[in-house]
Structure formats: C-alpha cells, structure tokens
Tab-separated table of C-alpha atoms and ligand atoms in Angstrom:
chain	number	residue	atom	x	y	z
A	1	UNK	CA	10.690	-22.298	-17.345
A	2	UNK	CA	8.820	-19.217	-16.212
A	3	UNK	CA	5.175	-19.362	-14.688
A	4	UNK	CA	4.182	-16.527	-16.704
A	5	UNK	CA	5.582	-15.363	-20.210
A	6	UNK	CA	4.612	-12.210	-22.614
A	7	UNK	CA	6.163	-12.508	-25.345
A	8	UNK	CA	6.370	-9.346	-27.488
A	9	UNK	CA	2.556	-8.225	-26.580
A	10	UNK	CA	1.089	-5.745	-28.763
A	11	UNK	CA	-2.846	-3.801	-28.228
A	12	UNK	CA	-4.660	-1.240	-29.854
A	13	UNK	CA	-7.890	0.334	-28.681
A	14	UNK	CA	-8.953	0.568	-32.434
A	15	UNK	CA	-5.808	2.876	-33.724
A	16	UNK	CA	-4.800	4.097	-31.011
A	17	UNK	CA	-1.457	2.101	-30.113
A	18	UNK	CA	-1.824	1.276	-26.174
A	19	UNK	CA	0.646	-1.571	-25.702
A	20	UNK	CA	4.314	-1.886	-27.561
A	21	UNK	CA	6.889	-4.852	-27.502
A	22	UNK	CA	5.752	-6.148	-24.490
A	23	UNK	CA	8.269	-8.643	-22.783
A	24	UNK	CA	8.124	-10.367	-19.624
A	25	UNK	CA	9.316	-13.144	-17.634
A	26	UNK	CA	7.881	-14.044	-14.488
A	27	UNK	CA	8.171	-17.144	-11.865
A	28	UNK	CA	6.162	-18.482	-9.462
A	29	UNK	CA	5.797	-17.401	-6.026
A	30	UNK	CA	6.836	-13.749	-7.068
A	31	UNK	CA	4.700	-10.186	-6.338
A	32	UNK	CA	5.067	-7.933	-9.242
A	33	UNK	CA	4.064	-4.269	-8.948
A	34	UNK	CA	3.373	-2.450	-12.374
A	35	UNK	CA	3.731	1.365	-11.997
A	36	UNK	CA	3.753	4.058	-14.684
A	37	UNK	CA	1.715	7.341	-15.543
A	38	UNK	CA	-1.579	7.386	-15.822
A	39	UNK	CA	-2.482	6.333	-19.132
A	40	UNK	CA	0.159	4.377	-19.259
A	41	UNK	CA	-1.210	0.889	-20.124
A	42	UNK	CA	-1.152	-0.503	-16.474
A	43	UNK	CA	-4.846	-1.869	-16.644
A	44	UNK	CA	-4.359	-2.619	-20.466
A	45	UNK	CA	-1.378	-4.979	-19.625
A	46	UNK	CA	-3.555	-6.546	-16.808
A	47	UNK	CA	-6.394	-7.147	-19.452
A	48	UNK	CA	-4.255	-8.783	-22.146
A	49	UNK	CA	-2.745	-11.130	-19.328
A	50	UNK	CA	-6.187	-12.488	-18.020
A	51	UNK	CA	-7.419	-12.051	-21.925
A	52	UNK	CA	-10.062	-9.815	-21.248
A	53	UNK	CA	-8.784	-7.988	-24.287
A	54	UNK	CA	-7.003	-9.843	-27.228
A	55	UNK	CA	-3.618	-8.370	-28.261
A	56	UNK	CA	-3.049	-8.003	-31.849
A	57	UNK	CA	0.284	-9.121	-31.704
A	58	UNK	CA	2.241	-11.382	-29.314
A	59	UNK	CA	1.500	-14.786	-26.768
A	60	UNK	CA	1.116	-14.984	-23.549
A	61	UNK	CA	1.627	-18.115	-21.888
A	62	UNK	CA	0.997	-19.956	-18.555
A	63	UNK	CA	3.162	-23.041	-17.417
A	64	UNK	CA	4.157	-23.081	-21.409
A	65	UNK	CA	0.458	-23.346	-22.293
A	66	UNK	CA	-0.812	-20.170	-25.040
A	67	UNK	CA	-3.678	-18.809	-23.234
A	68	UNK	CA	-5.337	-17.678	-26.542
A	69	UNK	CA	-6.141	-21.728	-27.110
A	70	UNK	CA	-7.492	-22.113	-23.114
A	71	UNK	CA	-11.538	-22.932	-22.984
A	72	UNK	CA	-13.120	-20.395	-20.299
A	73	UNK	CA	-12.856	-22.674	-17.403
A	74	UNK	CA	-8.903	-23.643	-17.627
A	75	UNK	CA	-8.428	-19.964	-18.326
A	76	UNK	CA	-10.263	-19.158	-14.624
A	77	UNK	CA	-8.146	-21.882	-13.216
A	78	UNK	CA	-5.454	-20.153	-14.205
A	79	UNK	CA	-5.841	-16.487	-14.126
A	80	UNK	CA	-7.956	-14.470	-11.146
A	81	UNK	CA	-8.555	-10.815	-11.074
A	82	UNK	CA	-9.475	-8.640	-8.530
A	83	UNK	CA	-10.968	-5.914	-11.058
A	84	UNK	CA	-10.669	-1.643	-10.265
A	85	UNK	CA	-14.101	-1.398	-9.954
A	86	UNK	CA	-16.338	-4.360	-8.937
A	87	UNK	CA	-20.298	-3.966	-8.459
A	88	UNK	CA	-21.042	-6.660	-5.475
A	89	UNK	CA	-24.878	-7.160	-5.030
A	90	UNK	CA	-24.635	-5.927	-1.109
A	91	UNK	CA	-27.167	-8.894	-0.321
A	92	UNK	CA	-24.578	-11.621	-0.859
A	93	UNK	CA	-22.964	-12.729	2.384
A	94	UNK	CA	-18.880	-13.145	2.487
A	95	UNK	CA	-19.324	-17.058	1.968
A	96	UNK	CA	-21.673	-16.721	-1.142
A	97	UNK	CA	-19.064	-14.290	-2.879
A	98	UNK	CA	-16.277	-16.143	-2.358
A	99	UNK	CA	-18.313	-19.672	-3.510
A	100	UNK	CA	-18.766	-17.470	-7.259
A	101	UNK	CA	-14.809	-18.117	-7.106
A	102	UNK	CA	-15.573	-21.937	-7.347
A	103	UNK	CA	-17.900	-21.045	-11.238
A	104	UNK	CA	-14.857	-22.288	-13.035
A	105	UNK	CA	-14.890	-25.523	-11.310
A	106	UNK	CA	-18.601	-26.590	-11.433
A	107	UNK	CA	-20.603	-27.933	-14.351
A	108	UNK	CA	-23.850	-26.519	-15.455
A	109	UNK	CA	-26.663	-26.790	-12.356
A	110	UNK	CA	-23.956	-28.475	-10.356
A	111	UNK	CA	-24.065	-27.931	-6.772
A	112	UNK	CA	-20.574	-26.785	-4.968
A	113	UNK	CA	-18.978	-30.226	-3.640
A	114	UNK	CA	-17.790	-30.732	-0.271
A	115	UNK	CA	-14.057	-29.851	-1.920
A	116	UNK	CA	-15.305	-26.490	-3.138
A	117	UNK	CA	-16.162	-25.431	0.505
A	118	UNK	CA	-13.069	-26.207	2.160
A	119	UNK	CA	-10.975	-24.312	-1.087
A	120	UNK	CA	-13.160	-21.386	0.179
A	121	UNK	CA	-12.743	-22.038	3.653
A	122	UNK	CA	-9.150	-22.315	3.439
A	123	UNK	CA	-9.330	-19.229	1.053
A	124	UNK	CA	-11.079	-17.215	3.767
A	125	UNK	CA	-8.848	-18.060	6.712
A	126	UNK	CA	-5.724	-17.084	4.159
A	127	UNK	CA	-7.038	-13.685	3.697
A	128	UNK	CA	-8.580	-13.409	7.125
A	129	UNK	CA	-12.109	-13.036	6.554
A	130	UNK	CA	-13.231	-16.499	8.002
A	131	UNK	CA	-14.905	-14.957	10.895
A	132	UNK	CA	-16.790	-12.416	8.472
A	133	UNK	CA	-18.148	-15.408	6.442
A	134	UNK	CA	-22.082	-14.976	7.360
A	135	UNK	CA	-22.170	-10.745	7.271
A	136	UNK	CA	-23.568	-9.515	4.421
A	137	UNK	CA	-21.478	-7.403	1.647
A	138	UNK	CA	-22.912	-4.380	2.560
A	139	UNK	CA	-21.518	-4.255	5.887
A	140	UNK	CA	-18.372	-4.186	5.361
A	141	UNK	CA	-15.090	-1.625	5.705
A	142	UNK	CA	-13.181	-0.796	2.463
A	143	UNK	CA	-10.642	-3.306	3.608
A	144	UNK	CA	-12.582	-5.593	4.261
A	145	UNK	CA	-14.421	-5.862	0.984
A	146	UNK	CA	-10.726	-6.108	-0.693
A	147	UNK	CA	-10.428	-9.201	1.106
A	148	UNK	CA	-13.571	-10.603	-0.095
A	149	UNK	CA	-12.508	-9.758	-3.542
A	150	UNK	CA	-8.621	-11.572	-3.196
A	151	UNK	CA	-10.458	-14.472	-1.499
A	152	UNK	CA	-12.689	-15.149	-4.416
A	153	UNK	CA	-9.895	-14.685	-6.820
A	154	UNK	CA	-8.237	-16.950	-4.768
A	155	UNK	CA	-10.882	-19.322	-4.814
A	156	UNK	CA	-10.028	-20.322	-8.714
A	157	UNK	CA	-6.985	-21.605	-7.447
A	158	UNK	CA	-5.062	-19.259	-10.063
A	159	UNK	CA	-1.657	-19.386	-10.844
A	160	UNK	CA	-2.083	-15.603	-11.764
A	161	UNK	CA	-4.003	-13.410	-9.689
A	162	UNK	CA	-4.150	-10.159	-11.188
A	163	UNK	CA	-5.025	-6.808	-9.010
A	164	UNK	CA	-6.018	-3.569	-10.582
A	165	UNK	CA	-5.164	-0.725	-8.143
A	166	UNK	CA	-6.208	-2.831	-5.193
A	167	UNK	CA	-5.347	-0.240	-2.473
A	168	UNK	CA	-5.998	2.957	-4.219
A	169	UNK	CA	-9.316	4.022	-2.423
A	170	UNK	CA	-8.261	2.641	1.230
A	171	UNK	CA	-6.364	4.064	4.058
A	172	UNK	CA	-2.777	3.592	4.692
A	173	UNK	CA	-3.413	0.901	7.503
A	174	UNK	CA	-5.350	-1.061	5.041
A	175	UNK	CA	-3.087	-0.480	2.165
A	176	UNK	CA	0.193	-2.009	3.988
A	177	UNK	CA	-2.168	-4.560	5.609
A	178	UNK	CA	-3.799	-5.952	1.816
A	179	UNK	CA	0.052	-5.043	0.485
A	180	UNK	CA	1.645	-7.306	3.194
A	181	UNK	CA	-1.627	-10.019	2.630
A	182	UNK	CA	-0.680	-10.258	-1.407
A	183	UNK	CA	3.120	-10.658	-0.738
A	184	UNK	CA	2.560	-13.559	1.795
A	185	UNK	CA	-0.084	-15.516	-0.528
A	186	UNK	CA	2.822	-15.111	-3.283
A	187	UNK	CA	4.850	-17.075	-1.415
A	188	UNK	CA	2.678	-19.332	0.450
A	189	UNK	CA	0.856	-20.178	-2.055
A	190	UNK	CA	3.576	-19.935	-4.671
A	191	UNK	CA	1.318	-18.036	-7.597
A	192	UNK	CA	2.205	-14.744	-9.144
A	193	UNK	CA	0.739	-11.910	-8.140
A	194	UNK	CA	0.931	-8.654	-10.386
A	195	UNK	CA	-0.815	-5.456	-8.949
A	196	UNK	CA	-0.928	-2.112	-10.722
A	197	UNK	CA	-0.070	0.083	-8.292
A	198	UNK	CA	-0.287	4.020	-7.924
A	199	UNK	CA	1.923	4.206	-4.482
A	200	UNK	CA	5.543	4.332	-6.239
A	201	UNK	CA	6.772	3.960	-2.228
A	202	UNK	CA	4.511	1.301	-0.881
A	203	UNK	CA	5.252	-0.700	-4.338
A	204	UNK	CA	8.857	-0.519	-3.368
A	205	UNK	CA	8.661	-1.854	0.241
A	206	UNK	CA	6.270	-4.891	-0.455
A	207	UNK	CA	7.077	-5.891	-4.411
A	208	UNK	CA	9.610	-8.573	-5.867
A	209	UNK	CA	9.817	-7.098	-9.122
A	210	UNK	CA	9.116	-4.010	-10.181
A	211	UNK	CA	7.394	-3.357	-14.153
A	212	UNK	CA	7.704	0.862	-14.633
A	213	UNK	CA	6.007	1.307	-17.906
A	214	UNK	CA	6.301	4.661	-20.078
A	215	UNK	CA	3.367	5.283	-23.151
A	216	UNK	CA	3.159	1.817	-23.199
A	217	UNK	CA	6.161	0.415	-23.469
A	218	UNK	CA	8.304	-1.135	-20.598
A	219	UNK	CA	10.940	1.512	-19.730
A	220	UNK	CA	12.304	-0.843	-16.938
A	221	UNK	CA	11.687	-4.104	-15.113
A	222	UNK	CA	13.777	-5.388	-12.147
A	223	UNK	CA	14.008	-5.069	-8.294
A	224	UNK	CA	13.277	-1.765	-6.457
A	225	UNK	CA	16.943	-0.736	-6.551
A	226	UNK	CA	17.365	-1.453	-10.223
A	227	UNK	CA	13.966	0.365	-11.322
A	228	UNK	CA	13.356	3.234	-9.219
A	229	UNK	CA	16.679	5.544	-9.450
A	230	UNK	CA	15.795	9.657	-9.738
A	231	UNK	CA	16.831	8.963	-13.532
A	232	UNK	CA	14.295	7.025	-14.119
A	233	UNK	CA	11.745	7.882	-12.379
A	234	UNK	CA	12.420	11.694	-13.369
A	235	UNK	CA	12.239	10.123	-17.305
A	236	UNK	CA	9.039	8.088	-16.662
A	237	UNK	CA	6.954	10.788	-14.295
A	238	UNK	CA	9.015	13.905	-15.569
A	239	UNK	CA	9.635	14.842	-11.212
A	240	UNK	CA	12.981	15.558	-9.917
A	241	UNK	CA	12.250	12.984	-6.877
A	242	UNK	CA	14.780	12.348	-4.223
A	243	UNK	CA	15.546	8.575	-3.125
A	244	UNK	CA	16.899	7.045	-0.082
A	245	UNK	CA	16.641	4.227	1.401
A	246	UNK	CA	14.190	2.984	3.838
A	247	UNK	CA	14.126	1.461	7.399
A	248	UNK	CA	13.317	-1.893	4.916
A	249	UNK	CA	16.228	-1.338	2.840
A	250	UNK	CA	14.341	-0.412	-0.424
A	251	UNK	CA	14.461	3.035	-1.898
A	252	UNK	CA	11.900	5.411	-0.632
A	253	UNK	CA	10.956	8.574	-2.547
A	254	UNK	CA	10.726	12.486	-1.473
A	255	UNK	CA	11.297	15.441	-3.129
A	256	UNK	CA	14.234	17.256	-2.476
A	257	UNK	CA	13.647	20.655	-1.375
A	258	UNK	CA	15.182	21.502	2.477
A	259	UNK	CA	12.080	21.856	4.571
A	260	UNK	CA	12.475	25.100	5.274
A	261	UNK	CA	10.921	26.006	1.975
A	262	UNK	CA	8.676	23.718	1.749
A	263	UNK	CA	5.663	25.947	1.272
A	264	UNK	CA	2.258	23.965	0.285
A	265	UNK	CA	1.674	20.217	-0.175
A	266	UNK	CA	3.379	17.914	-3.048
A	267	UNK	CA	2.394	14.780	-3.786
A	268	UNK	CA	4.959	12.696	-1.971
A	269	UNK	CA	6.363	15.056	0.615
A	270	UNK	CA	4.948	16.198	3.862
A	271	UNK	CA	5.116	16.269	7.597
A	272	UNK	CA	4.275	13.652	10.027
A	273	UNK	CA	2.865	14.237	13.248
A	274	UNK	CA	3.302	11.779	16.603
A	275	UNK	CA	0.777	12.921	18.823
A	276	UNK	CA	-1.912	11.717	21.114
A	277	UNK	CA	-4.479	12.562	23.947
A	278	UNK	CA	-5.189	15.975	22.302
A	279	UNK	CA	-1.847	17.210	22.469
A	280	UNK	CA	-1.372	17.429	18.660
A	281	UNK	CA	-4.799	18.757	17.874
A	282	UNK	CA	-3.945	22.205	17.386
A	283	UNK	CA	-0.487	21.221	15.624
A	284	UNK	CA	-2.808	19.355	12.980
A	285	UNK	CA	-5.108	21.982	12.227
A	286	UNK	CA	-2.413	24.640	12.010
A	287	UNK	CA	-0.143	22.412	9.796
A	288	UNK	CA	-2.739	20.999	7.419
A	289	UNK	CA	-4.367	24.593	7.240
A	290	UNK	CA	-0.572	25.692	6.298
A	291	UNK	CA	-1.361	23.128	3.267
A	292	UNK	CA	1.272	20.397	3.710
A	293	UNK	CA	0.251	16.980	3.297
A	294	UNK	CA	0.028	15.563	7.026
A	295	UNK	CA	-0.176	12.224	8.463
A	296	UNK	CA	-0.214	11.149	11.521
A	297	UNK	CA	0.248	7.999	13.971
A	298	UNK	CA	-0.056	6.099	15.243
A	299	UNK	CA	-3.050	6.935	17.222
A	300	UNK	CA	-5.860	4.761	18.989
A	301	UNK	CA	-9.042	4.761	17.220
A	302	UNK	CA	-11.663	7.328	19.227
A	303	UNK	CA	-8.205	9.581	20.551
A	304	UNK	CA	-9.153	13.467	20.691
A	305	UNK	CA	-6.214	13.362	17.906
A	306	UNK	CA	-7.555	10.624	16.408
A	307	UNK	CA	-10.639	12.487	15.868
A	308	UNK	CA	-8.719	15.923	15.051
A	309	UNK	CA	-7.328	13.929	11.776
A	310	UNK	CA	-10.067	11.933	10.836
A	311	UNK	CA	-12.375	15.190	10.448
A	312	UNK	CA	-9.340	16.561	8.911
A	313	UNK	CA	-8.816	14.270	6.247
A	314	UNK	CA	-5.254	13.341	7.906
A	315	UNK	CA	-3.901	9.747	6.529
A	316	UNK	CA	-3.678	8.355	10.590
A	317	UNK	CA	-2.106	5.240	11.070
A	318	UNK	CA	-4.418	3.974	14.164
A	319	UNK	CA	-4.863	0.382	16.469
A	320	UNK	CA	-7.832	-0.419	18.162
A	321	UNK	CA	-9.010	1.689	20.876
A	322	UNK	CA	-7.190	1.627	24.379
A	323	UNK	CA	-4.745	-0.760	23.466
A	324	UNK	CA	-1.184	-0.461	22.984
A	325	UNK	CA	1.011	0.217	19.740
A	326	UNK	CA	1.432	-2.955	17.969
A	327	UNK	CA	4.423	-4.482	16.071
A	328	UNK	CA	2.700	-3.875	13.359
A	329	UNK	CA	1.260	-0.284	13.158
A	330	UNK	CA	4.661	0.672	14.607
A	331	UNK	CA	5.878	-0.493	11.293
A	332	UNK	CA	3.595	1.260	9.511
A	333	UNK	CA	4.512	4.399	11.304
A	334	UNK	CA	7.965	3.992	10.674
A	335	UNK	CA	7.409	4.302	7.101
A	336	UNK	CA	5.165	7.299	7.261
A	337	UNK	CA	7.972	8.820	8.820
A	338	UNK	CA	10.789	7.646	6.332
A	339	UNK	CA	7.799	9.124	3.608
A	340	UNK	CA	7.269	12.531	5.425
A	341	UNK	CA	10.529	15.152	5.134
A	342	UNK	CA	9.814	16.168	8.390
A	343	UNK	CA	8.181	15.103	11.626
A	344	UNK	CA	6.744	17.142	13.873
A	345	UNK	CA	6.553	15.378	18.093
A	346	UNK	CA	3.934	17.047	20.058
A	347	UNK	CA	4.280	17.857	24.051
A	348	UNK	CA	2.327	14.364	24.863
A	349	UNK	CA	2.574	12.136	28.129
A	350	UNK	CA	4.247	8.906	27.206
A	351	UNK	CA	3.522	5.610	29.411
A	352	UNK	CA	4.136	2.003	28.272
A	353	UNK	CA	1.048	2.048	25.899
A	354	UNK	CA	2.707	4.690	23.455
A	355	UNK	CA	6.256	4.020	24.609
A	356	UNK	CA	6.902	2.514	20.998
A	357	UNK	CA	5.860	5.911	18.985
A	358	UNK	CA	8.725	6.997	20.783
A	359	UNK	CA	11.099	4.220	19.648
A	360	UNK	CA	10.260	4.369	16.401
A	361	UNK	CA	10.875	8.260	16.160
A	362	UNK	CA	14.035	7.927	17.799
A	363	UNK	CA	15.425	4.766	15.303
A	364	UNK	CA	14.080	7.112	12.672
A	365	UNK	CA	15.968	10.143	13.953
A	366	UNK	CA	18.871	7.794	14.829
A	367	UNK	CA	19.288	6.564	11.647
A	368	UNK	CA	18.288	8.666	9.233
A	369	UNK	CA	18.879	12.287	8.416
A	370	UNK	CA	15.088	13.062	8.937
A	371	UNK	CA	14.170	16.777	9.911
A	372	UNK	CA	12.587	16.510	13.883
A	373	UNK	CA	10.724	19.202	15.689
A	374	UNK	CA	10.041	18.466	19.075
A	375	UNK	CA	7.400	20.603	20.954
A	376	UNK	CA	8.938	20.709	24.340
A	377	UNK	CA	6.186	22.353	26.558
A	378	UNK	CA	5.871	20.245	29.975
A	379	UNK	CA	9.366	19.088	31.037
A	380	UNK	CA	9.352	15.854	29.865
A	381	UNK	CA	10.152	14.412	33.610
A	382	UNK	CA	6.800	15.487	34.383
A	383	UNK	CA	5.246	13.668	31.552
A	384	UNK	CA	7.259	10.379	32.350
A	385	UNK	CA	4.683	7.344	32.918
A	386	UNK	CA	7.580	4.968	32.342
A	387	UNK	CA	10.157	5.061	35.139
A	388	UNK	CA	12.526	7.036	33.084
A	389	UNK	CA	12.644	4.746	29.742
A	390	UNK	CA	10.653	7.522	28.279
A	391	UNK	CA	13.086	10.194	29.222
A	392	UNK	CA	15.879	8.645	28.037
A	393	UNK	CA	14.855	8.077	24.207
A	394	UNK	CA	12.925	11.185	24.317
A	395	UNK	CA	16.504	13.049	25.478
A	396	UNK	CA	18.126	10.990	22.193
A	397	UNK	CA	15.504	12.479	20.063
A	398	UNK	CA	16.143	16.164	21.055
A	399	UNK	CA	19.826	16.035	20.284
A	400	UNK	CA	19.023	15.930	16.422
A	401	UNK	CA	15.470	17.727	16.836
A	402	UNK	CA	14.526	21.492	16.423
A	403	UNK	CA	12.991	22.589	19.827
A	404	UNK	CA	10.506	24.568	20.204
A	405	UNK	CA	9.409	25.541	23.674
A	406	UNK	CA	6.095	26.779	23.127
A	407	UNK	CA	3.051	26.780	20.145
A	408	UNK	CA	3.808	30.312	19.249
A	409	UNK	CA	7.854	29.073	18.195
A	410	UNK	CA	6.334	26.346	16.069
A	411	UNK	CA	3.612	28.697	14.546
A	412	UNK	CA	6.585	31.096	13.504
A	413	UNK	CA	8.529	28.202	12.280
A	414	UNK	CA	6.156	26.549	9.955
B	501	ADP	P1	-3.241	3.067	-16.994
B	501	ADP	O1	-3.890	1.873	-16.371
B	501	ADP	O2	-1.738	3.031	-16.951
B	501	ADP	O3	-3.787	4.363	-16.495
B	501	ADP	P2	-4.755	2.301	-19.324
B	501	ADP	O4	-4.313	0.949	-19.712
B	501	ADP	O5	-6.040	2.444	-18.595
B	501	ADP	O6	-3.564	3.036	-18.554
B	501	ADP	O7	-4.873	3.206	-20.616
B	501	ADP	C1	-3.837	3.332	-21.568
B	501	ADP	C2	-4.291	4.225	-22.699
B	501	ADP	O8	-5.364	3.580	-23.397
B	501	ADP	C3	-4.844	5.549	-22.250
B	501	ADP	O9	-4.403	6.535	-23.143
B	501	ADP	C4	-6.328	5.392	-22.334
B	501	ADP	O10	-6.964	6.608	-22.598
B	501	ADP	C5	-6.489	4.411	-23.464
B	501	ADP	N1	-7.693	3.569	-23.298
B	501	ADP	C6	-8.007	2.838	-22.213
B	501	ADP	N2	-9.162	2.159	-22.395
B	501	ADP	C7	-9.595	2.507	-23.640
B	501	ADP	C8	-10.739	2.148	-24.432
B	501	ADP	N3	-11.647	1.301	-23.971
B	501	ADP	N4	-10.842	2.694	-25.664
B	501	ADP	C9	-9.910	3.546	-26.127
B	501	ADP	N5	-8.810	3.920	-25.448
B	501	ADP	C10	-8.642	3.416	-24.221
C-alpha cells in the first residue's frame, strides 16, 4: 500500500480550473520534487494534500485513511508544511518555535510533557539547529530560519511534510545544504517529503521522484531520467534545453548554444569562475559586466574574491574563513561547474588549502566535455605551494583548456 495516495484530485479557485485528474502514488521514505511553470498548480497541489484547500473532486489518503474525515489534530500528525511565506514573531527563540510543532499533540491549557521536549530535541539535532536553540528568530541567516521551519514541521511527527519552494530565496550553499537535509530525513525518518521546487537541476540531483506538472495537469511523474528529457521539458517550459548527465549521474540541464556565442545571460547557462586571493577579481567584474550569469567557488568567506562576488551579486559557493575546501563545498562546486557551459580558472597560487578546487576542475574537465579557459599569467611552477601535486593536475587541465596568457587575451575572447 502506498503512504500517500491522490486519487483523481480535482480544484477550482471559483471557475477557474487549477487542478485536473490528479493521480499519484507515493511510499514512504521517498523525496518528491514537483516542478512545472509558474502557475502551474505546484502550491495548489501542496494545499489540497495538507487540505488547506478542499478539492472538488477526488481523495486523498494517508496510510489508507481519507484525510477529508481526519479531526484537526490527526490531520497535523500526519501532514507538516513548511509554508512559502511564513511570518515568525522575531521574539520567539529556536526552542519556542519548534515547541508550536508539538500544538497537535497537547490538549487545551496543557503544558508540553517531558516527551514533547525530547521530540523537539531530537527534531533540532536532526536538522542541526540544537546549538541555536536559545537565539532568538530574529537573528538568524536565511538558512538557518529554514531549519527552524523543517524542525517544527518535523516536530508533528508527520508522515507528510510538505515544502513550498523551500530554497528559493537562499544561496546555493544553503540550497544543496536544506536539499541534502530533506533527502536524509526521507530516509531516516522514513516520511515523504514533497517540495515544489523552482531549480529544475538541483531537483534532479537530490529528488526520488520527480512530479513535472503542465496547466495543471501531471504531464509526467517518474525518476530524473524518465521526467526530464529535452522533449519534455521543451513541451512543459516551451525551452530548447540541453541535458547531460552529471558528476551524480542524473541529468543536468544547459542550453545548447557553443559558448562562443553565448552573448548575455540565460537562465540556466553561464560561466563559472575558480578563483581566489584577488586573482579573479577583475575576471568577475569584466564577465558579469559582459552580462553572463557567473558563479563562483569555492571561495573562503572574507577572500578579496569572495568580496568581489558578494558585492557583485555572484552565486559563490564559500567555507568558513581560512580553512580548507571541504568534501562538501567541493561537491557543491562540482555541480556549479557541470551547471555553467564554461569555466573560466584564474592565474591563482594553489597550496594544500585550495588544492581540491583544482581536483574538482580537472575531474570536471576530465570527464566531461566542459569548455575551460585557463588564465596562465605566472608560470604555474612559481605558484606551486604543493611540492608539485599542483602542477601536475593543473598541466591535465590545460591540455583540454583555452589558454590565455594574459587579461587582455581573455578580454578579447569573452
Ligand atoms: P504554481 O505554484 O505552480 O506557481 P499555483 O498553484 O500558485 O501555481 O497557481 C495555479 C493557478 O491558480 C495560477 O493560474 C494562479 O493564478 C491561480 N491561483 C492561485 N491562487 C489563487 C486564488 N487564491 N484565487 C484564484 N486563482 C488562484
């Protein structure tokens, strides 16, 4: 039996038809990323599931139980949603907002038991917050307040936890951080998660299942493979869009144009930049200012670069300052790479601390057919921090790169 089953949903805002024929069967433990058009009925679906609207046609059901005949309390215990917008009174502390998760489980004037505060304890430490449990609201990063949110949705102990855009307004370390949280509390926790989700490539990395819905009916549901080929996606979004696949193994999207025409910035194309130290400064400026859509990474927090993007408005993939890359942000780059059509590697010193931008260009060179410009200013022995390692990957990168040997050959280039 499935978890979670829609069963030929129907919803109208008054006349206007919103959702169609609405089928779906999902189990437990699974991370389901709904993508479509705006306007589509992403947050529609979303609000039929946790009955915040009433369908005119069609059942949903939980665990085989109709959720139109749930009182308000089972219906909490069973579905949790992290809303698109949420007003939080910035007074609250972290603790407090996750405790309002616990409503469904307390009677009237009831004070939380000693089992409501290890749920949100444990619910906390599952989203990482545990050591942000006495700041206030207020004080917190984008990122951080998303946590708050899952962990109070998670408090309910849902089977369903529902996520409207939940990454949309955050930077692309937080994104792939709350993206990788959601797919591990699928599974650890075994409940469903379904997120509507804007980032078609970021969906496909992190998601199960895949829901692409067209004017509100489902065009396709499946795995990434099955659901985003260039015909559909070029039927759903009306884009030719170019697929490949990933260092991950799921598709990734670009657009297709050879970068030497690329001209201005698209939506899912552009160029990233591996820089650092302040060798990349000028490289960002000129590039952005040339209107492609830059990123950059990854770069310590409080880097002359690192500054150069941030005032720039430049997606940077960053770790804390003065420490070397991690695992995990070298990860991150790697997939702004795969994303960008091009990459651009500026004439920076390398030592052990940014060793691993370099290995992660070169696998991405390496493997893929990815467009490289290397800015090959200092001879690169001269830049070597790291015995030679440096020299060596950096020498695998130039046979596939474009090399230009000063500023002025890139400016004519780009
Ligand atoms: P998505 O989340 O995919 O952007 P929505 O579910 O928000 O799509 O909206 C689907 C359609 O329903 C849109 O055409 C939108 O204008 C319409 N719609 C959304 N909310 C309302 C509402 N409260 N009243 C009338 N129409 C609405």
């Amino acid at each position: 039996m499935s978890e979670l089953e829609v069963k030929n949903l129907a919803y109208s805002y008054k006349k206007r038809k919103v959702l169609e024929d609405i089928c779906l069967e999902i189990s437990a433990g699974q991370f389901i990323g709904i993508l479509g058009p705006n306007g589509s009925g992403k947050t529609t679906l979303l609000n039929n599931i946790n009955r915040w609207l009433k369908p005119q046609k069609g059942m949903i059901f939980i665990e085989g139980q109709n959720i139109e005949h749930m009182s308000t309390k089972i219906l909490a215990q069973n579905v949790a949603t992290v809303p698109q917008e949420t007003s939080l009174d910035l007074g609250f502390t972290v603790e407090e907002v996750v405790m309002m998760g616990r409503n469904p489980y307390l009677r009237t004037f009831e004070r939380e038991s000693s089992e409501d505060l290890a749920v949100v304890e444990s619910c906390m430490k599952s989203v990482g917050i545990w050591e942000l449990k006495d700041r206030l609201i207020g004080e917190l990063s984008g990122g951080e307040k998303q946590r708050v949110l899952i962990a109070r949705a998670l408090a309910q102990q849902p089977k369903v936890l529902l996520l409207d855009e939940p990454i949309s307004h955050l930077d692309i370390n937080y994104k792939w951080e709350i993206l990788e949280l959601l797919r591990k509390l699928s599974r650890n926790l075994e409940i469903i998660v379904i997120a509507a989700l804007h980032d078609i490539n970021l969906a496909s990395i992190f998601c199960d299942k895949l829901v692409l819905l067209k004017n509100g009916k489902i065009f396709k549901v499946g795995s990434p493979h099955e659901v985003l080929t260039e015909e559909n996606l070029k039927e759903v979004f009306n884009v030719n869009l170019k697929i490949r696949t990933g260092s991950y193994g799921r598709p990734i999207i670009t657009f297709p144009q050879p970068v030497e025409k690329l001209q201005k910035a698209r939506e899912f194309n552009g160029i990233h930049v591996v820089c650092g130290g302040g060798a990349g400064e000028k490289v960002l400026h000129y590039l952005q200012g040339k209107g492609y859509k830059i990123s950059a990474g990854v770069l310590n927090v409080g880097d002359t670069d690192w500054k150069a993007a941030k005032e720039l408005g430049i997606d940077v993939v960053e770790d804390p300052p003065f420490s070397p890359i991690s695992e995990e942000k070298a990860k991150v780059n790697r997939y702004c790479i795969d994303k960008a059509d091009a990459v651009v590697l500026c004439n920076i010193p390398f030592g052990y601390g940014n060793l691993k931008n370099l290995i992660t260009l070169k696998d991405a060179v390496l493997e893929g057919n990815k467009k490289t410009f290397v800015l090959d200013e200092t001879p690169i022995e001269q830049r070597d921090y790291t015995n030679g390692l440096a020299e060596k990957i950096y020498r695998q990168i130039l046979t596939k790169a474009v090399i230009f040997r000063s500023f002025d050959e890139l400016l004519d280039f780009f």
